[in-house]
Short mmCIF file of C-alpha atoms in Angstrom, two decimals:
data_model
loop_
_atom_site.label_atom_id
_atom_site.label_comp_id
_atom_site.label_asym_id
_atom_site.label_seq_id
_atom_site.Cartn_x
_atom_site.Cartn_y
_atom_site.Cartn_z
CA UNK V 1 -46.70 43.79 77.74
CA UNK V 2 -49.53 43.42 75.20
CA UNK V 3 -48.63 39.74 73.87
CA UNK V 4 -45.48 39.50 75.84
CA UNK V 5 -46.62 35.78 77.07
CA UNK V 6 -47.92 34.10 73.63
CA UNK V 7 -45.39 31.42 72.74
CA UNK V 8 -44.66 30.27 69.30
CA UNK V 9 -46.94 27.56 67.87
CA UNK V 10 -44.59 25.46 67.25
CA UNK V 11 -43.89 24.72 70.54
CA UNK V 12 -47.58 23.57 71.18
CA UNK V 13 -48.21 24.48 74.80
CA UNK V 14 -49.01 27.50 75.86
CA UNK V 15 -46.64 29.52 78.64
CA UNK V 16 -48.09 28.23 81.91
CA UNK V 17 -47.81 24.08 79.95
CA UNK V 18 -44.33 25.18 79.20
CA UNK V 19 -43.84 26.21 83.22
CA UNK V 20 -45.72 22.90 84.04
CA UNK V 21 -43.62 21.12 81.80
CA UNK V 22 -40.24 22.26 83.39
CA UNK V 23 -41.34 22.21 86.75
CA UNK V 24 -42.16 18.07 85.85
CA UNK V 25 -39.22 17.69 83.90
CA UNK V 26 -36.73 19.30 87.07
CA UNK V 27 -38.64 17.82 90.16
CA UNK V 28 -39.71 14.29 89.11
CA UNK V 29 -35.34 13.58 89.10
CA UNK V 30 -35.25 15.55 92.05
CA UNK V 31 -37.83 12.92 93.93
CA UNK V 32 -36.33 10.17 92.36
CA UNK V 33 -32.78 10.79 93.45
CA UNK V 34 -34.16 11.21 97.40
CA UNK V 35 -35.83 7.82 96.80
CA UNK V 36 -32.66 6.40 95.50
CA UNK V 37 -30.70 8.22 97.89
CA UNK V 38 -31.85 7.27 101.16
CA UNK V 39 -31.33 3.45 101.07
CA UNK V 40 -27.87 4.06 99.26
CA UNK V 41 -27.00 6.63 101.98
CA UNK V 42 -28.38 4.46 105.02
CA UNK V 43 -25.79 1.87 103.24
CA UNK V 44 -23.06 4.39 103.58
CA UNK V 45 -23.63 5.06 107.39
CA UNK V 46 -23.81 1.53 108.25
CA UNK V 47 -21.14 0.25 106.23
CA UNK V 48 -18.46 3.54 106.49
CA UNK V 49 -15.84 2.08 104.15
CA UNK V 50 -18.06 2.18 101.34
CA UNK V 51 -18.70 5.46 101.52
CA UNK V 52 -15.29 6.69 99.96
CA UNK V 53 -16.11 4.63 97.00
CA UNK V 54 -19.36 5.68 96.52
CA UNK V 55 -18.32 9.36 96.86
CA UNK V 56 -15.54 9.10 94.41
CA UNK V 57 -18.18 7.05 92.01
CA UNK V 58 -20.83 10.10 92.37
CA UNK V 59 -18.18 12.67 91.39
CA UNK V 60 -16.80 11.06 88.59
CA UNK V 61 -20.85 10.30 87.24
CA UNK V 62 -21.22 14.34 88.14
CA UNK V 63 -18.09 15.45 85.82
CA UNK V 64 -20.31 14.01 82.83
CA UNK V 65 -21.52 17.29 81.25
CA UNK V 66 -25.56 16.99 81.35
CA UNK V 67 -25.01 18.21 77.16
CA UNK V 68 -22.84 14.67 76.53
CA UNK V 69 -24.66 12.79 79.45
CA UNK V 70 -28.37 13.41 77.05
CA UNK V 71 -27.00 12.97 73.87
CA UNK V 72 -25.38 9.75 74.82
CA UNK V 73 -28.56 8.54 76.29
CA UNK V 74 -31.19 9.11 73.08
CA UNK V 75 -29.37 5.92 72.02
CA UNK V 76 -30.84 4.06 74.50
CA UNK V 77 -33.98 6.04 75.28
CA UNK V 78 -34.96 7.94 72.42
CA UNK V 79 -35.82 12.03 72.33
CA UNK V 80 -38.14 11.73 75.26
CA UNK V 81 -38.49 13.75 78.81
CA UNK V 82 -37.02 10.43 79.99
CA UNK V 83 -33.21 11.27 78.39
CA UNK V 84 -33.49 14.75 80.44
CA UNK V 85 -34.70 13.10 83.85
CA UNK V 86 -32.27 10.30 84.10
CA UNK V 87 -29.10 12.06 84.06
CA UNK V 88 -30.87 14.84 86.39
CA UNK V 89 -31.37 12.15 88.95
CA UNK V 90 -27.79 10.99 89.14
CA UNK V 91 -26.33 14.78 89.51
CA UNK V 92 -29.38 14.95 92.52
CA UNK V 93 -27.57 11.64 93.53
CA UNK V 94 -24.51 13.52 93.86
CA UNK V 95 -25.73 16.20 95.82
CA UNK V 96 -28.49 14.50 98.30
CA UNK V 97 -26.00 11.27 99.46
CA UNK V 98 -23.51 13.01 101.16
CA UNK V 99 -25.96 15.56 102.36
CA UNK V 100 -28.08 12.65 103.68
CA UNK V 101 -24.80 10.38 104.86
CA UNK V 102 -23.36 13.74 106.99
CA UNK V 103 -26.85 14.86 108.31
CA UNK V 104 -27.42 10.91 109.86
CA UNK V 105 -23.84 10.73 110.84
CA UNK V 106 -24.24 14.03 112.77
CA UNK V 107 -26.95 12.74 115.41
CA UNK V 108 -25.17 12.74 118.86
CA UNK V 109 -24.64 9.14 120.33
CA UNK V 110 -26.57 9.85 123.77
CA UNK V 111 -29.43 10.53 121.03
CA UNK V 112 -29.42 7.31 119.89
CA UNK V 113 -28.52 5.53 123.10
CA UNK V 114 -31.35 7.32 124.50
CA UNK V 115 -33.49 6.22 121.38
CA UNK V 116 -32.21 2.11 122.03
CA UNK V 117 -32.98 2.47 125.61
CA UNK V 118 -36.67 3.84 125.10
CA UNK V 119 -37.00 0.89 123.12
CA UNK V 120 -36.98 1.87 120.08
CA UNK V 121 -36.04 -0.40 117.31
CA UNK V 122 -33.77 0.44 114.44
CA UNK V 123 -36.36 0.99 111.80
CA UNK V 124 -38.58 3.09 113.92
CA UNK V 125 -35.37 4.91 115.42
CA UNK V 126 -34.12 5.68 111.82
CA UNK V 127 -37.56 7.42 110.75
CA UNK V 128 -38.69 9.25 113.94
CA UNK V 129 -34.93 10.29 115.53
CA UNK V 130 -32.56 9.89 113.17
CA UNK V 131 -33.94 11.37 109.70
CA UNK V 132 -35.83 14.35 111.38
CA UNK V 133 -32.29 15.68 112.77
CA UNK V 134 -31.10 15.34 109.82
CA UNK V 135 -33.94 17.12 108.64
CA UNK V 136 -31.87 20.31 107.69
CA UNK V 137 -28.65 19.09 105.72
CA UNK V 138 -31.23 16.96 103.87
CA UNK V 139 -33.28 19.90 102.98
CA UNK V 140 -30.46 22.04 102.34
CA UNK V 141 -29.38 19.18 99.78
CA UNK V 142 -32.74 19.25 98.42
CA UNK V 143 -32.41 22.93 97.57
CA UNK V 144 -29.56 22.96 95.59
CA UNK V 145 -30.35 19.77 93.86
CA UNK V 146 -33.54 21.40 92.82
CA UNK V 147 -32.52 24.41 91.88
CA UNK V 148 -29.84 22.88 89.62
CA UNK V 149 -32.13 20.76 88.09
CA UNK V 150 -34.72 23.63 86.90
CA UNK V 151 -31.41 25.23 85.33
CA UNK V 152 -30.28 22.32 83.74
CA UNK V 153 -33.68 21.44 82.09
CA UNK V 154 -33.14 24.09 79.04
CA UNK V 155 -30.07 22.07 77.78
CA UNK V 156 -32.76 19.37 77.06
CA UNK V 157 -33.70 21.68 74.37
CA UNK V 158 -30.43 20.58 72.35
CA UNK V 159 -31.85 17.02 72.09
CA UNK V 160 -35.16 17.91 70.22
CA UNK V 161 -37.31 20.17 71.88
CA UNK V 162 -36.93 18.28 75.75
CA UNK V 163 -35.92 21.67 77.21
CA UNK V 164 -39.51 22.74 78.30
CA UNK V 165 -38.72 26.76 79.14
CA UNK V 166 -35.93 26.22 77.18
CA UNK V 167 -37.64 25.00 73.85
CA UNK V 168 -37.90 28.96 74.13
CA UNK V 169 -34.32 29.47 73.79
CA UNK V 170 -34.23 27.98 70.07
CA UNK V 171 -37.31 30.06 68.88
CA UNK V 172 -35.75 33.10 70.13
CA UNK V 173 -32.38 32.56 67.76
CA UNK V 174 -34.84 31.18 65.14
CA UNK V 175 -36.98 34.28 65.14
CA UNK V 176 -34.71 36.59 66.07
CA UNK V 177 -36.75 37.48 69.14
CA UNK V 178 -34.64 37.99 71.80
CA UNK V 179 -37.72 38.63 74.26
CA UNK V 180 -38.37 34.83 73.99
CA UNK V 181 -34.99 34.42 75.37
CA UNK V 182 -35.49 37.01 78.10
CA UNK V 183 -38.76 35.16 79.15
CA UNK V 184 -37.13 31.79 79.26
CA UNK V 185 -34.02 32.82 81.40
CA UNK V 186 -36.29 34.98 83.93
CA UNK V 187 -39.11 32.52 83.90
CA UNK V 188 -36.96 29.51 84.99
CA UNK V 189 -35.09 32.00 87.59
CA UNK V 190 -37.95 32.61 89.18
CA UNK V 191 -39.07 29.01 89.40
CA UNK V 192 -35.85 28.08 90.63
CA UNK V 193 -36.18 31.14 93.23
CA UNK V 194 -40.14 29.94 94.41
CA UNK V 195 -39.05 26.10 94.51
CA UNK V 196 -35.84 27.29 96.61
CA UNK V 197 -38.13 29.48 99.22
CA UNK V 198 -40.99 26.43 99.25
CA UNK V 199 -38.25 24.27 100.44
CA UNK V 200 -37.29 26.79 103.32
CA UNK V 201 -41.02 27.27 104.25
CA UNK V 202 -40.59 22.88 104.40
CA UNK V 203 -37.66 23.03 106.50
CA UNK V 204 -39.51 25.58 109.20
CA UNK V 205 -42.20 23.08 109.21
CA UNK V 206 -40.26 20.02 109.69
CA UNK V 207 -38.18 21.11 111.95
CA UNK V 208 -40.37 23.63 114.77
CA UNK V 209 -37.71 22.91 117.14
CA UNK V 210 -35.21 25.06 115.20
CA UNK V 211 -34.56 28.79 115.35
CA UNK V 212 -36.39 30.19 112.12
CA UNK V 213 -34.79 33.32 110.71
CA UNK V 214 -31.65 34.38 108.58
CA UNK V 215 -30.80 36.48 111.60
CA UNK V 216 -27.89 36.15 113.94
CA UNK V 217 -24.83 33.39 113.50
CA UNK V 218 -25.08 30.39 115.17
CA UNK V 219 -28.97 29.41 114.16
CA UNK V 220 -27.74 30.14 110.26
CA UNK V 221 -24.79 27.51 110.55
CA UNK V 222 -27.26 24.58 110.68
CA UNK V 223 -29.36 25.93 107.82
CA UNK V 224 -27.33 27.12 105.21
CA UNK V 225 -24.08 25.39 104.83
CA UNK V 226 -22.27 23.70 107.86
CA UNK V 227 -18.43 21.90 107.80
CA UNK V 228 -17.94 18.88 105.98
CA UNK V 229 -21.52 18.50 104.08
CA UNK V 230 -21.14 22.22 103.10
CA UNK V 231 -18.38 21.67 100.60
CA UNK V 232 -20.02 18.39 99.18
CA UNK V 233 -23.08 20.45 98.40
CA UNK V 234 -21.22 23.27 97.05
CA UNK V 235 -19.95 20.82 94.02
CA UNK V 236 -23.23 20.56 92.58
CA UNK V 237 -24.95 24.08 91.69
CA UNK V 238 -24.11 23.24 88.36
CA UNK Y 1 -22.89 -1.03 69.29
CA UNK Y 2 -22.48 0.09 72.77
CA UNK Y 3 -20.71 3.80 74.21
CA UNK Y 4 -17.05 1.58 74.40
CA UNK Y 5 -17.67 0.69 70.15
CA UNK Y 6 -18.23 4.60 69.49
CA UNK Y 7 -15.28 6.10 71.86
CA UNK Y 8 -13.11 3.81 70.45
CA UNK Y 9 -14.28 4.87 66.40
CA UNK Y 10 -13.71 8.06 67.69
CA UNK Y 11 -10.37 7.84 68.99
CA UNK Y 12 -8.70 5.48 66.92
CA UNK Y 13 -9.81 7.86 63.87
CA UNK Y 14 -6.42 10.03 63.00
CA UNK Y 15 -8.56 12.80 61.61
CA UNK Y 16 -9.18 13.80 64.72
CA UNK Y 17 -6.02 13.86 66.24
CA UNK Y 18 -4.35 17.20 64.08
CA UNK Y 19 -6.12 20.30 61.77
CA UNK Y 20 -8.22 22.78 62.87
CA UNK Y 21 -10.99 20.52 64.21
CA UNK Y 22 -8.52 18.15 65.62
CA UNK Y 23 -8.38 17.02 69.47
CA UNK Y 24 -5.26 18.95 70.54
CA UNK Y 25 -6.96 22.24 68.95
CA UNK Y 26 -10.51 21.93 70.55
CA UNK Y 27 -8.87 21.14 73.91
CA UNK Y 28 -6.75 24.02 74.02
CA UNK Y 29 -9.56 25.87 73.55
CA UNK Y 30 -11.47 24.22 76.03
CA UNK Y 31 -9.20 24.63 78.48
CA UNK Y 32 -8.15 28.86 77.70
CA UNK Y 33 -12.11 29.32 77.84
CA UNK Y 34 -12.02 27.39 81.23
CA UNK Y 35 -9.39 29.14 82.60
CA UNK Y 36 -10.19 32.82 81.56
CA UNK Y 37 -13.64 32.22 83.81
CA UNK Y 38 -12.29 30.59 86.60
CA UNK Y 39 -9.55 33.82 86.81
CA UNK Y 40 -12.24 36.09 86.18
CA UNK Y 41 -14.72 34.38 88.59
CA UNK Y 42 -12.03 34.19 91.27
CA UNK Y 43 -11.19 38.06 90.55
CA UNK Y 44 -14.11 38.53 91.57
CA UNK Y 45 -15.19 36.20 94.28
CA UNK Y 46 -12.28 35.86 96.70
CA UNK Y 47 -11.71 39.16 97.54
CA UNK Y 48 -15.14 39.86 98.24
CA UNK Y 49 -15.44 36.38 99.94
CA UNK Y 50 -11.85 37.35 102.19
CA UNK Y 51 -13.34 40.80 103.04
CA UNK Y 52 -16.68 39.76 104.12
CA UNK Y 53 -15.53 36.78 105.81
CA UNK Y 54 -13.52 38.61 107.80
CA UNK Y 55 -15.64 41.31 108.96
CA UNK Y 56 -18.27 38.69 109.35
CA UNK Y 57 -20.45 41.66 107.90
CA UNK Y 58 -23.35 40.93 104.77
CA UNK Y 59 -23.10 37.47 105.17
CA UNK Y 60 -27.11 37.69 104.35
CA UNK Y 61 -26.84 39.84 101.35
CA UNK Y 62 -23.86 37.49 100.16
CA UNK Y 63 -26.11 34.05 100.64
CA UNK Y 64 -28.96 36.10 99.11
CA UNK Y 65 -27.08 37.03 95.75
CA UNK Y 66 -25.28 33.22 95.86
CA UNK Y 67 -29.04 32.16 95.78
CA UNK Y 68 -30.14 34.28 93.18
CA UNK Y 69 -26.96 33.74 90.95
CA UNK Y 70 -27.50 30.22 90.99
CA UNK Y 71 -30.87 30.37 89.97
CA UNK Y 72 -30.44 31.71 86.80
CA UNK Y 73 -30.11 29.02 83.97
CA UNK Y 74 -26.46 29.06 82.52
CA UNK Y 75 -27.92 27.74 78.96
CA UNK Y 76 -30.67 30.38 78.75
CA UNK Y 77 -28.01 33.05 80.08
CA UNK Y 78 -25.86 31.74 77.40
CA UNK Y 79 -28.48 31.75 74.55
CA UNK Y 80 -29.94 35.10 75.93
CA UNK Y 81 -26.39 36.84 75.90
CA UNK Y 82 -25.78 35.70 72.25
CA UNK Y 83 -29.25 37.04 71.01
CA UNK Y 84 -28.69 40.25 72.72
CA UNK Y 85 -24.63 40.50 71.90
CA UNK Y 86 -24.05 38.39 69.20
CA UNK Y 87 -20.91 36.05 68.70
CA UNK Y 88 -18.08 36.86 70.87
CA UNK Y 89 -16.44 35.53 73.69
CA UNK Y 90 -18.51 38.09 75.98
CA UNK Y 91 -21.50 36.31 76.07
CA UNK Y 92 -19.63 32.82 76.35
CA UNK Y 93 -17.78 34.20 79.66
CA UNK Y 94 -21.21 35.74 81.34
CA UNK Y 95 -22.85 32.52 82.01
CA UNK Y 96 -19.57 30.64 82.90
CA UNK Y 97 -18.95 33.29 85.35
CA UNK Y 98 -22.07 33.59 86.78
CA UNK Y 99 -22.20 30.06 87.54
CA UNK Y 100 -18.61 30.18 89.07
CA UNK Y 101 -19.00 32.75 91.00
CA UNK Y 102 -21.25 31.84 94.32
CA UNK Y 103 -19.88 28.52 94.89
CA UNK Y 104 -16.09 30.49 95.15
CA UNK Y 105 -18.01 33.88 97.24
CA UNK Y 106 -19.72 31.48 99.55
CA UNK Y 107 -17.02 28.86 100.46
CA UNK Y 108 -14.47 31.73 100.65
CA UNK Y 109 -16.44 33.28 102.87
CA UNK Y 110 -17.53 30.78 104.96
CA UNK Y 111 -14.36 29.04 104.70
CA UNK Y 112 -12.58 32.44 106.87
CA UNK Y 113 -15.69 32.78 109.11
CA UNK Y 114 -14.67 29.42 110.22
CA UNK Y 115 -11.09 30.28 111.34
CA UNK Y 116 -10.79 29.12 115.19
CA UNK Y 117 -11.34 32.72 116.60
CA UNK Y 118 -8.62 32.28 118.95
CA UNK Y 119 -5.09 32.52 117.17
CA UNK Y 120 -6.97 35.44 115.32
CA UNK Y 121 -7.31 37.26 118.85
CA UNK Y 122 -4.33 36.45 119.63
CA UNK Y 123 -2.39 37.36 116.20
CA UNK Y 124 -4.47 41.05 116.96
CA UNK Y 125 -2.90 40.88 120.22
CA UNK Y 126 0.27 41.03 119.05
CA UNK Y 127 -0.42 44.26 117.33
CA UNK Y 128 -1.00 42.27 113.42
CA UNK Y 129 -2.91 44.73 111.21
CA UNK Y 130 -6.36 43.56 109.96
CA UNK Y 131 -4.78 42.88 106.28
CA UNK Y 132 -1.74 41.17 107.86
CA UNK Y 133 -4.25 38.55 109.90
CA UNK Y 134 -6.31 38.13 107.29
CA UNK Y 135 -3.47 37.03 104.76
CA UNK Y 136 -1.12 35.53 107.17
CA UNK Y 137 -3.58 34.01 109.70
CA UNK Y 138 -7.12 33.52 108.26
CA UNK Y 139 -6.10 32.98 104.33
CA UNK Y 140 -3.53 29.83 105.46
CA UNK Y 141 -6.03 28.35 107.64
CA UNK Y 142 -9.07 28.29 105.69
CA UNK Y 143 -7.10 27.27 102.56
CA UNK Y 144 -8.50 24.04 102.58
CA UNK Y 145 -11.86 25.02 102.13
CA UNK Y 146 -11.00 27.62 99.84
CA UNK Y 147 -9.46 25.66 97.56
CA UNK Y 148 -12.42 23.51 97.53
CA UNK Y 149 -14.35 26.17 96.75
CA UNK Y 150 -12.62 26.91 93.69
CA UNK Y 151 -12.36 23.63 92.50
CA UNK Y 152 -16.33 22.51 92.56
CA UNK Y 153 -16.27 26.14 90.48
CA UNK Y 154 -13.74 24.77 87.87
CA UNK Y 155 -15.69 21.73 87.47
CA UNK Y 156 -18.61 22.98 86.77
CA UNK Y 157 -16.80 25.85 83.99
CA UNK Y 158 -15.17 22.35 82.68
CA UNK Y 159 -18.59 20.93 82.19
CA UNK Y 160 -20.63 23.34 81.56
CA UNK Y 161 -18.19 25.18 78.63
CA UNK Y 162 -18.97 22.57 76.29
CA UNK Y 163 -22.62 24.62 75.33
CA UNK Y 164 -20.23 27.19 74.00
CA UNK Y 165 -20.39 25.12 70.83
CA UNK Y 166 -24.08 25.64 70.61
CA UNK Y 167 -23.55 29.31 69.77
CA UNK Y 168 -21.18 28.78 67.58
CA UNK Y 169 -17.63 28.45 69.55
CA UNK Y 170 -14.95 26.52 69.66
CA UNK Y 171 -13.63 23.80 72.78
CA UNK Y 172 -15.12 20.42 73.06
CA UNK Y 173 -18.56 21.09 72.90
CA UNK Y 174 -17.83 21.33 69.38
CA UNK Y 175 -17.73 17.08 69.05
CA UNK Y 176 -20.96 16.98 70.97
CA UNK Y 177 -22.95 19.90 68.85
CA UNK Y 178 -21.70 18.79 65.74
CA UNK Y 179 -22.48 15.08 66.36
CA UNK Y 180 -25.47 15.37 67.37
CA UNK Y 181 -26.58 17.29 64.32
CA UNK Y 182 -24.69 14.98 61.86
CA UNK Y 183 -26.04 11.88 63.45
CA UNK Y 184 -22.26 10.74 64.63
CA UNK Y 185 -22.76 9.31 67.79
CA UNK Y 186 -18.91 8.27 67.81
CA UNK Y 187 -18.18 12.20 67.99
CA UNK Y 188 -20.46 12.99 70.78
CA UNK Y 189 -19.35 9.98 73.05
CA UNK Y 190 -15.13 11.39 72.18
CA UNK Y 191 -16.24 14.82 72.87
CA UNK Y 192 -17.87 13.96 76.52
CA UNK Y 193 -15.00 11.10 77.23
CA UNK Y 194 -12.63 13.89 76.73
CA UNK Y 195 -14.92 16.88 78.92
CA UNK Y 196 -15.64 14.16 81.42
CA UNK Y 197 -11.36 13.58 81.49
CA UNK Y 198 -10.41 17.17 81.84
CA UNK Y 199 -13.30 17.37 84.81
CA UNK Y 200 -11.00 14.63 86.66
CA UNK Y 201 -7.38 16.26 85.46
CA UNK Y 202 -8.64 19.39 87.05
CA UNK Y 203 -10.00 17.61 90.22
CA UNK Y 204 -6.22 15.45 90.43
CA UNK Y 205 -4.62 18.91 89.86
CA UNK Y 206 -7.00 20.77 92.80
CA UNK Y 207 -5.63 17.53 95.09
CA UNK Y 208 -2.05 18.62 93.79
CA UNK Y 209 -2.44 21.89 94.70
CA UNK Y 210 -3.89 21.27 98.03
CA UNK Y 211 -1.22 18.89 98.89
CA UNK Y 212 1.45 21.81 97.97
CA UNK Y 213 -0.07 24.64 99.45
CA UNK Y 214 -1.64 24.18 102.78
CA UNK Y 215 0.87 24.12 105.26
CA UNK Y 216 1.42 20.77 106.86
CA UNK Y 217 0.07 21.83 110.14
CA UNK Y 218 -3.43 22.63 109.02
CA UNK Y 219 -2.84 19.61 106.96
CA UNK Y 220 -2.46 17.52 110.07
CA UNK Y 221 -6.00 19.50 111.90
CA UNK Y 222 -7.65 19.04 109.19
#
């Protein structure tokens, strides 16, 4: 173990800046693309025959490898974290609309009647009734957009060092140390593992009214992966 | 001296059209590398994803290993497999069919646990063996979803193929690599015009598929 964390100099951070670094470079596009999401998927509900569209834009965006999508970016944005983050927000686009659009389509009708006739208005119905039931497809967008994301971060390392972990990747084949590798893949694994189980602890927390454990059928189907917004989120572990 | 200007240096070059490095090579390749990891992934997958759908048993474990599959990094995998094995088309496959295989094990499987229970009893009823309803019964029904399944899977080998090229193999990675090392942007905008193209030929030929091989009834359901 003796030395088995010191990173290369010419990487200039040390191993836990390298972990900060990642955990920056995967997140902040992860935050941005709920921002961006939740008008654009709000849009979607209200106005259904846009959704289509906008669902057949996101997957065309999403078939843009992240390799080409970075490369044709330092055009415009130079080698910076920026060229990583932007095309890691449009593939969390991908994942968190649909998630959003099926998780606000699935509240019940008497719900929102109910909501309307307590007065509520449409603003304060949408935050307090509408988004926490939709609490758990959100979340369980969240998770795989986030977990993609921490993978996808090493390719930065093809553009000039933007990879954070995965600057680690090009000093192993440099060096010929494949133990830089090995700390780079399991490293970001584990990240990707803690972010995942942070975002299930979230979930409980946001949502008391729901049956907590992995246990038993029926209380799984709204966590994990149900119908329609269960495929849509499948397409995106990339 | 926009994206459009460097596709279309690209493409109207006729260098890159024949030869070794020449489009129709580097998408052949593309596309055998594609397809060897999408039969490999499936190999593996879909039976496992039939059997435990149908038995409804390990559905935990199965989620548990999806999770942990898709948390590893396919780059790092990919970079890590070539330090340990060297160049081959060993360490290429790994990471393409690690990243393949949960979305096919956990659609698959889901996909059968959500066969309407009843014609099941009722196909068991009639005396159907347990292999017999699960091919003639569950598999039809929850082709749909299966098939989707598979295809988010081949669009992310499609995509995610082209780092091949950084250690050293073929397909059309090899345009985006190689350009951006020799400071020819109109190469790496071809090479991801073309990737991004084969992504939406293999989603039109998933639709194709779909349309000729789930029966019209679950068609109509659906």
């Amino acid at each position: 173990m003796n030395g088995f964390f010191d990173i290369p100099s010419d990487l200039q951070h040390s191993y836990i800046g390298l972990i900060g670094l990642h955990v920056r470079e995967a997140l902040l596009p992860v935050l941005a693309g709920l921002l961006l999401s939740l008008p654009i998927a709000q849009v979607c509900v209200r106005f259904r025959w846009l959704y289509p569209p906008v669902l057949w834009a996101t997957t065309v965006l999403y078939a843009i490898p992240s390799l080409a999508f970075f490369v044709v970016l330092i055009d415009y944005t130079g080698l910076h974290e920026i060229t990583v983050m932007i095309p890691l927000t449009v593939y969390s686009l991908v994942v968190l609309v649909p998630a959003i659009v099926d998780g606000v389509r699935s509240v019940p009708q008497e719900t929102l009647a109910a909501a309307s006739a307590m007065g509520f208005g449409p603003v304060r119905r949408y935050a307090t009734v509408q988004l926490p039931i939709a609490a758990p497809a959100i979340i369980a967008g969240l998770r795989v957009a986030a977990v993609s994301s921490i993978s996808l971060v090493s390719v930065g390392m093809l553009i000039g060092n933007q990879g954070a972990l995965g600057n680690l990747l090009q000093d192993a084949n440099l060096y010929h140390r494949p133990r830089l590798a090995v700390l780079s893949v399991v490293t970001s694994a584990v990240l990707a593992v803690l972010v995942d189980a942070l975002l299930v602890l979230a979930r409980r927390l946001l949502t008391p009214w729901m049956p907590g454990g992995t246990g038993g059928r029926r209380p799984v189907e709204a966590d994990a992966r149900p119908t329609s917004a269960a495929l849509s989120l499948e397409d995106t572990s990339r | 001296m926009n994206v459009f200007h460097f596709g279309s240096l690209f493409f109207g070059d006729h260098a890159h059209w024949h030869g070794y490095d020449g489009i129709p090579t580097r998408l052949t390749e593309h596309i055998l590398y594609s397809l060897m990891a999408l039969a490999i992934a499936a190999a593996i997958g879909l039976p496992v994803g039939l059997v435990t759908g149908h038995t409804g048993r390990g559905g935990n474990a199965l989620a548990l290993i999806a999770t942990a599959a898709r948390a590893l990094p396919s780059f790092g995998l990919l970079v890590l497999m070539f330090v340990l094995l060297g160049l081959g088309l060993t360490p290429v496959m790994i990471p393409l069919v690690v990243l393949a295989v949960p979305p096919i094990l956990v659609t698959t499987y889901e996909a059968v646990r959500s066969v309407d229970p009843s014609p099941v009893d009722a196909a068991r009823g009639m005396g159907m063996t347990e292999p017999r309803i699960l091919l003639q019964v569950e598999v039809p029904v929850a082709l749909p979803l299966i098939l989707g399944g598979l295809r988010s899977a081949a669009i992310q080998i499609v995509s995610t193929a082209t780092i091949a090229a950084y250690v050293s193999f073929g397909g059309l990675g090899r345009y985006i690599v190689d350009g951006l090392y020799q400071h020819d942007y109109s190469k790496v905008v071809g090479g991801a015009t073309l990737v991004a193209l084969l992504a939406l030929v293999t989603l039109a030929v998933f639709w194709a598929l779909t349309r000729l091989a789930v029966s019209a009834g679950v068609r109509r359901s659906a």
